[in-house]
């Protein structure tokens, strides 16, 4: 059963008349039922896969017994209310694929019982709040398909139980932080399609439980650290389309290909070949370094790409077609 109404109207009905979606859940297989009780005893709010519109009401903060909220796959708009920080018992917050905007409120850092959070597939902006590092019970963080920018806060390195980190298809900048190696329970890390620069930190080799790492379509440079060879040979690693990656591939590391965005494991990299010899950075003017540009290096890459296009015209025509398709997909999600 699908419902087309505003989320605010539903919440107000619960507060005024004692209706609550707890045992009865709204989904594609069962009818909407309510548990007739006081709002203070409401523990679950499951209204996913409907046609709910409007903004998230601040009155949600009154439902202090909530342990799980699932409002994913609706048409919710507006910003995330700071009152969500009052839901101290919340362990699940799933708001994937709506049309939410604004920033992630810092009050989310008070939800110390939270085990999984998903705000992916929205239009959130701003930075990842450093206070999320206080969520010591968090096992999964899903912020993919948004417009988040800035660098990853070092406070995230103190999340002792984090197993899944999904931040792909944003506008994150800066380098891959070395503190990622401190997230030893981490099994799934996806940061592809951002604007990350710099080299891969050797500390990533400490993630012995990692089975999936996706870093393609960034601006990473340098060689793959030898420490990555300590990862399990079952680890799926996607690093294509980082034109600055070069050099030998450490023993035990097997870069893989995935879907249309990463059709070849080493496509768009110089892995497996010698790194180009570049002049020292002190020979470049300061303004050029700040902009992240290097005239001689960039000219070298342009010549290389032109030579490859002449040698493999059909392959590069296919890449251009896929790039246009990926741009359309990003516009759809963002």
Coordinates of C-alpha atoms in Angstrom, one line a residue:
X1 CA 0.0 0.0 0.0
X2 CA 1.3 3.4 -0.9
X3 CA 0.4 6.7 0.8
X4 CA 0.5 10.1 -0.7
X5 CA 0.5 12.7 2.1
X6 CA 2.9 14.8 4.1
X7 CA 5.1 13.3 6.8
X8 CA 4.2 16.3 9.1
X9 CA 0.5 15.3 8.9
X10 CA 1.4 11.7 9.9
X11 CA 3.5 12.7 12.8
X12 CA 1.0 15.2 14.1
X13 CA -1.7 12.5 13.9
X14 CA 0.5 10.3 16.0
X15 CA 0.9 13.0 18.6
X16 CA -2.7 14.0 18.7
X17 CA -4.4 10.6 18.5
X18 CA -1.8 8.2 19.7
X19 CA -1.2 6.5 16.4
X20 CA 2.1 4.9 15.8
X21 CA 3.7 2.7 13.2
X22 CA 5.4 0.1 15.4
X23 CA 4.2 -3.5 15.0
X24 CA 2.3 -2.6 11.8
X25 CA 4.6 -1.4 9.1
X26 CA 3.8 0.3 5.8
X27 CA 5.4 -1.5 2.9
X28 CA 4.6 -3.1 -0.4
X29 CA 3.2 -6.3 1.2
X30 CA 1.2 -5.3 4.2
X31 CA -1.5 -2.7 4.9
X32 CA -0.9 0.2 7.1
X33 CA -1.8 -0.6 10.7
X34 CA -1.3 1.4 13.8
X35 CA -0.5 0.5 17.3
X36 CA -2.9 2.4 19.6
X37 CA -0.6 3.7 22.2
X38 CA 0.9 6.9 23.5
X39 CA 3.6 8.5 21.3
X40 CA 6.1 8.1 24.1
X41 CA 6.0 4.3 23.7
X42 CA 6.5 4.4 19.9
X43 CA 9.7 2.6 19.1
X44 CA 9.7 2.2 15.3
X45 CA 8.6 4.4 12.4
X46 CA 8.7 2.6 9.1
X47 CA 7.2 4.6 6.2
X48 CA 9.6 3.7 3.4
X49 CA 8.7 3.2 -0.3
X50 CA 5.8 5.6 -0.3
X51 CA 5.0 9.0 -1.7
X52 CA 5.4 11.1 1.4
X53 CA 6.1 14.8 0.7
X54 CA 6.9 17.8 2.7
X55 CA 9.6 18.5 5.2
X56 CA 10.7 16.5 8.3
X57 CA 8.8 18.0 11.2
X58 CA 10.7 19.1 14.3
X59 CA 8.0 17.2 16.3
X60 CA 9.9 14.0 15.5
X61 CA 12.1 15.0 18.4
X62 CA 9.2 14.3 20.8
X63 CA 9.2 10.6 20.0
X64 CA 12.1 9.9 22.4
X65 CA 11.5 6.2 22.5
X66 CA 12.2 5.7 18.8
X67 CA 14.9 3.2 18.1
X68 CA 14.5 3.0 14.3
X69 CA 13.4 5.4 11.6
X70 CA 13.0 4.3 8.0
X71 CA 11.7 7.0 5.7
X72 CA 13.7 6.0 2.6
X73 CA 12.5 6.2 -1.0
X74 CA 10.0 9.0 -0.6
X75 CA 9.9 12.6 -1.8
X76 CA 10.8 14.4 1.4
X77 CA 12.3 17.9 1.0
X78 CA 13.8 20.6 3.2
X79 CA 16.5 20.3 5.8
X80 CA 17.2 17.8 8.6
X81 CA 15.8 19.2 11.8
X82 CA 18.2 19.6 14.7
X83 CA 15.6 18.0 17.0
X84 CA 16.7 14.6 15.7
X85 CA 19.5 14.9 18.2
X86 CA 16.9 14.3 21.0
X87 CA 16.3 10.7 19.8
X88 CA 18.9 9.3 22.2
X89 CA 17.8 5.7 21.8
X90 CA 17.9 5.7 18.0
X91 CA 19.9 2.9 16.5
X92 CA 18.8 3.0 12.9
X93 CA 18.2 6.2 10.8
X94 CA 17.5 5.5 7.1
X95 CA 16.5 8.5 4.9
X96 CA 18.0 7.2 1.6
X97 CA 16.8 8.5 -1.7
X98 CA 14.7 11.6 -0.9
X99 CA 15.2 15.2 -1.8
X100 CA 16.6 16.5 1.4
X101 CA 18.9 19.6 1.2
X102 CA 21.0 21.7 3.6
X103 CA 23.7 20.4 5.9
X104 CA 24.1 17.5 8.3
X105 CA 23.3 19.0 11.7
X106 CA 26.0 18.7 14.3
X107 CA 23.3 17.4 16.7
X108 CA 23.5 14.1 15.0
X109 CA 26.7 13.6 17.0
X110 CA 24.7 13.2 20.2
X111 CA 23.0 10.0 18.9
X112 CA 25.5 7.7 20.7
X113 CA 23.2 4.6 20.3
X114 CA 23.2 4.9 16.5
X115 CA 24.4 1.8 14.7
X116 CA 23.5 2.7 11.1
X117 CA 22.8 6.0 9.4
X118 CA 21.9 6.5 5.7
X119 CA 21.3 9.9 4.2
X120 CA 22.5 8.8 0.7
X121 CA 20.7 9.8 -2.5
X122 CA 19.8 13.3 -1.4
X123 CA 21.1 16.8 -2.1
X124 CA 22.9 17.5 1.1
X125 CA 25.7 20.1 1.1
X126 CA 28.4 21.3 3.5
X127 CA 31.0 19.2 5.2
X128 CA 31.0 15.9 7.1
X129 CA 30.5 17.0 10.7
X130 CA 33.5 16.2 13.0
X131 CA 31.0 15.4 15.8
X132 CA 30.0 12.2 14.0
X133 CA 33.2 10.9 15.5
X134 CA 31.4 10.6 18.8
X135 CA 29.1 7.9 17.4
X136 CA 31.0 5.1 19.1
X137 CA 28.4 2.4 18.2
X138 CA 28.2 3.3 14.5
X139 CA 28.8 0.3 12.2
X140 CA 27.6 1.8 8.9
X141 CA 27.8 5.4 7.5
X142 CA 26.1 6.0 4.1
X143 CA 26.4 9.5 2.7
X144 CA 26.7 8.6 -1.0
X145 CA 25.2 10.5 -3.8
X146 CA 25.1 14.0 -2.2
X147 CA 27.0 17.2 -2.7
X148 CA 29.2 17.1 0.4
X149 CA 32.5 18.9 0.2
X150 CA 35.6 19.6 2.2
X151 CA 38.0 17.1 3.8
X152 CA 37.2 14.0 5.9
X153 CA 37.4 15.0 9.6
X154 CA 40.0 13.2 11.6
X155 CA 37.5 12.5 14.3
X156 CA 36.0 9.7 12.1
X157 CA 39.2 7.8 12.9
X158 CA 37.9 7.2 16.4
X159 CA 34.9 5.1 15.3
X160 CA 35.8 1.8 16.9
X161 CA 33.0 -0.3 15.3
X162 CA 32.7 1.1 11.8
X163 CA 32.4 -1.7 9.2
X164 CA 31.0 0.2 6.2
X165 CA 31.9 3.7 4.9
X166 CA 30.1 4.9 1.8
X167 CA 30.9 8.5 0.7
X168 CA 31.1 8.1 -3.1
X169 CA 29.7 10.5 -5.6
X170 CA 30.3 13.7 -3.5
X171 CA 32.7 16.6 -3.9
X172 CA 35.1 15.6 -1.1
X173 CA 38.6 17.1 -1.4
X174 CA 42.0 16.7 0.2
X175 CA 44.1 13.6 0.7
X176 CA 43.2 10.1 1.8
X177 CA 43.9 10.4 5.6
X178 CA 46.3 8.0 7.3
X179 CA 43.8 7.6 10.2
X180 CA 41.7 5.3 7.9
X181 CA 44.1 2.6 8.9
X182 CA 42.9 2.9 12.5
X183 CA 39.4 1.7 11.4
X184 CA 40.5 -1.9 11.8
X185 CA 36.9 -3.5 11.7
X186 CA 36.4 -1.8 8.3
X187 CA 35.3 -4.2 5.6
X188 CA 33.7 -1.9 2.9
X189 CA 35.1 1.5 1.9
X190 CA 33.8 3.3 -1.1
X191 CA 35.1 6.8 -1.9
X192 CA 35.0 6.8 -5.7
X193 CA 33.9 9.8 -7.8
X194 CA 35.2 12.5 -5.5
X195 CA 38.1 15.0 -5.9
X196 CA 40.6 13.3 -3.6
X197 CA 44.3 14.0 -4.3
X198 CA 47.7 12.8 -3.1
X199 CA 49.0 9.3 -2.5
X200 CA 47.5 6.2 -0.9
X201 CA 48.6 6.1 2.8
X202 CA 50.6 3.0 3.7
X203 CA 48.3 2.7 6.8
X204 CA 45.6 1.2 4.6
X205 CA 47.6 -2.0 4.8
X206 CA 46.4 -2.4 8.4
X207 CA 42.8 -3.0 7.3
X208 CA 43.1 -6.7 7.3
X209 CA 39.3 -7.2 7.3
X210 CA 38.8 -5.1 4.2
X211 CA 37.1 -6.9 1.3
X212 CA 36.1 -3.9 -0.9
X213 CA 37.9 -0.7 -1.5
X214 CA 36.8 1.7 -4.3
X215 CA 38.8 4.8 -5.1
X216 CA 38.3 5.2 -8.9
X217 CA 37.6 8.5 -10.6
X218 CA 39.6 10.6 -8.2
X219 CA 42.9 12.5 -8.7
X220 CA 45.2 10.2 -6.7
X221 CA 48.9 10.1 -7.6
X222 CA 52.0 8.2 -6.8
X223 CA 52.6 4.5 -6.3
X224 CA 50.6 1.9 -4.5
X225 CA 52.1 1.3 -1.1
X226 CA 53.8 -2.1 -0.5
X227 CA 51.7 -2.5 2.6
X228 CA 48.6 -3.1 0.5
X229 CA 50.0 -6.5 -0.2
X230 CA 49.1 -7.4 3.4
X231 CA 45.4 -7.2 2.5
X232 CA 43.4 -10.4 1.9
X233 CA 43.7 -11.7 -1.7
X234 CA 39.9 -11.6 -1.7
X235 CA 40.0 -7.8 -1.4
X236 CA 38.3 -6.1 -4.4
X237 CA 40.2 -2.9 -5.2
X238 CA 39.1 -0.4 -7.8
X239 CA 41.6 2.3 -8.6
X240 CA 41.0 3.1 -12.3
X241 CA 40.8 6.6 -13.7
X242 CA 43.4 8.1 -11.3
X243 CA 45.8 9.3 -14.0
X244 CA 48.6 10.0 -11.5
X245 CA 48.8 6.4 -10.1
X246 CA 51.9 4.8 -11.5
X247 CA 54.7 2.3 -10.8
X248 CA 54.8 -1.3 -9.8
X249 CA 51.8 -3.1 -8.4
X250 CA 52.7 -4.7 -5.0
X251 CA 52.6 -8.5 -4.7
X252 CA 49.2 -9.7 -3.6
X253 CA 47.4 -6.6 -4.9
X254 CA 44.9 -7.3 -7.8
X255 CA 43.2 -4.2 -9.1
X256 CA 39.8 -5.0 -10.5
X257 CA 37.3 -3.7 -13.0
X258 CA 33.7 -2.8 -12.0
X259 CA 30.7 -1.7 -14.1
X260 CA 30.8 1.0 -16.8
X261 CA 32.6 3.5 -14.7
X262 CA 35.6 1.2 -14.2
X263 CA 35.6 -1.1 -17.3
X264 CA 39.3 -1.9 -17.1
X265 CA 41.2 -2.5 -13.9
X266 CA 44.2 -0.2 -14.7
X267 CA 42.4 2.0 -17.2
X268 CA 43.2 5.7 -16.8
X269 CA 46.3 4.9 -14.7
X270 CA 50.0 4.3 -15.3
X271 CA 50.2 1.4 -12.9
X272 CA 52.5 -1.3 -14.2
X273 CA 54.8 1.2 -15.8
X274 CA 57.5 3.6 -14.6
X275 CA 56.4 6.9 -13.1
X276 CA 57.2 9.9 -15.2
X277 CA 60.2 11.9 -14.1
X278 CA 59.0 15.4 -13.1
X279 CA 61.0 18.4 -12.1
X280 CA 61.2 19.3 -8.3
X281 CA 58.3 21.2 -7.0
X282 CA 60.5 24.1 -6.0
X283 CA 61.0 24.9 -9.7
X284 CA 57.3 25.8 -10.0
X285 CA 55.9 29.1 -8.9
X286 CA 53.9 29.1 -5.6
X287 CA 50.5 30.1 -7.2
X288 CA 50.8 27.2 -9.7
X289 CA 51.4 24.7 -6.8
X290 CA 48.4 26.1 -4.9
X291 CA 46.2 25.4 -7.9
X292 CA 47.4 21.9 -8.1
X293 CA 48.8 22.4 -11.6
X294 CA 52.1 21.3 -13.1
X295 CA 52.7 22.6 -16.6
X296 CA 55.3 20.0 -17.6
X297 CA 53.4 17.1 -16.1
X298 CA 50.1 18.2 -17.6
X299 CA 51.7 18.5 -21.0
X300 CA 53.2 15.1 -20.7
X301 CA 49.8 13.6 -19.8
X302 CA 48.1 15.4 -22.7
X303 CA 50.7 14.0 -25.2
X304 CA 50.2 10.5 -23.8
X305 CA 46.4 10.7 -24.0
X306 CA 46.6 12.0 -27.6
X307 CA 48.8 9.1 -28.6
X308 CA 46.5 6.6 -27.0
X309 CA 43.5 8.1 -28.7
X310 CA 45.2 7.8 -32.1
X311 CA 46.1 4.2 -31.3
X312 CA 42.8 3.1 -29.9
X313 CA 40.1 5.4 -31.4
X314 CA 37.2 2.9 -30.8
X315 CA 38.1 2.4 -27.1
X316 CA 38.3 6.2 -26.4
X317 CA 35.0 6.8 -28.2
X318 CA 33.5 4.2 -25.8
X319 CA 35.0 6.0 -22.8
X320 CA 33.5 9.3 -23.9
X321 CA 30.1 7.7 -24.3
X322 CA 30.4 6.2 -20.8
X323 CA 31.5 9.6 -19.4
X324 CA 28.4 11.3 -20.8
X325 CA 26.2 8.5 -19.3
X326 CA 27.9 8.8 -15.9
X327 CA 27.3 12.6 -15.9
X328 CA 23.6 12.0 -16.6
X329 CA 23.5 9.5 -13.7
X330 CA 25.2 12.0 -11.3
X331 CA 22.7 14.7 -12.3
X332 CA 19.9 12.2 -11.6
X333 CA 21.1 11.4 -8.1
X334 CA 22.2 14.9 -7.2

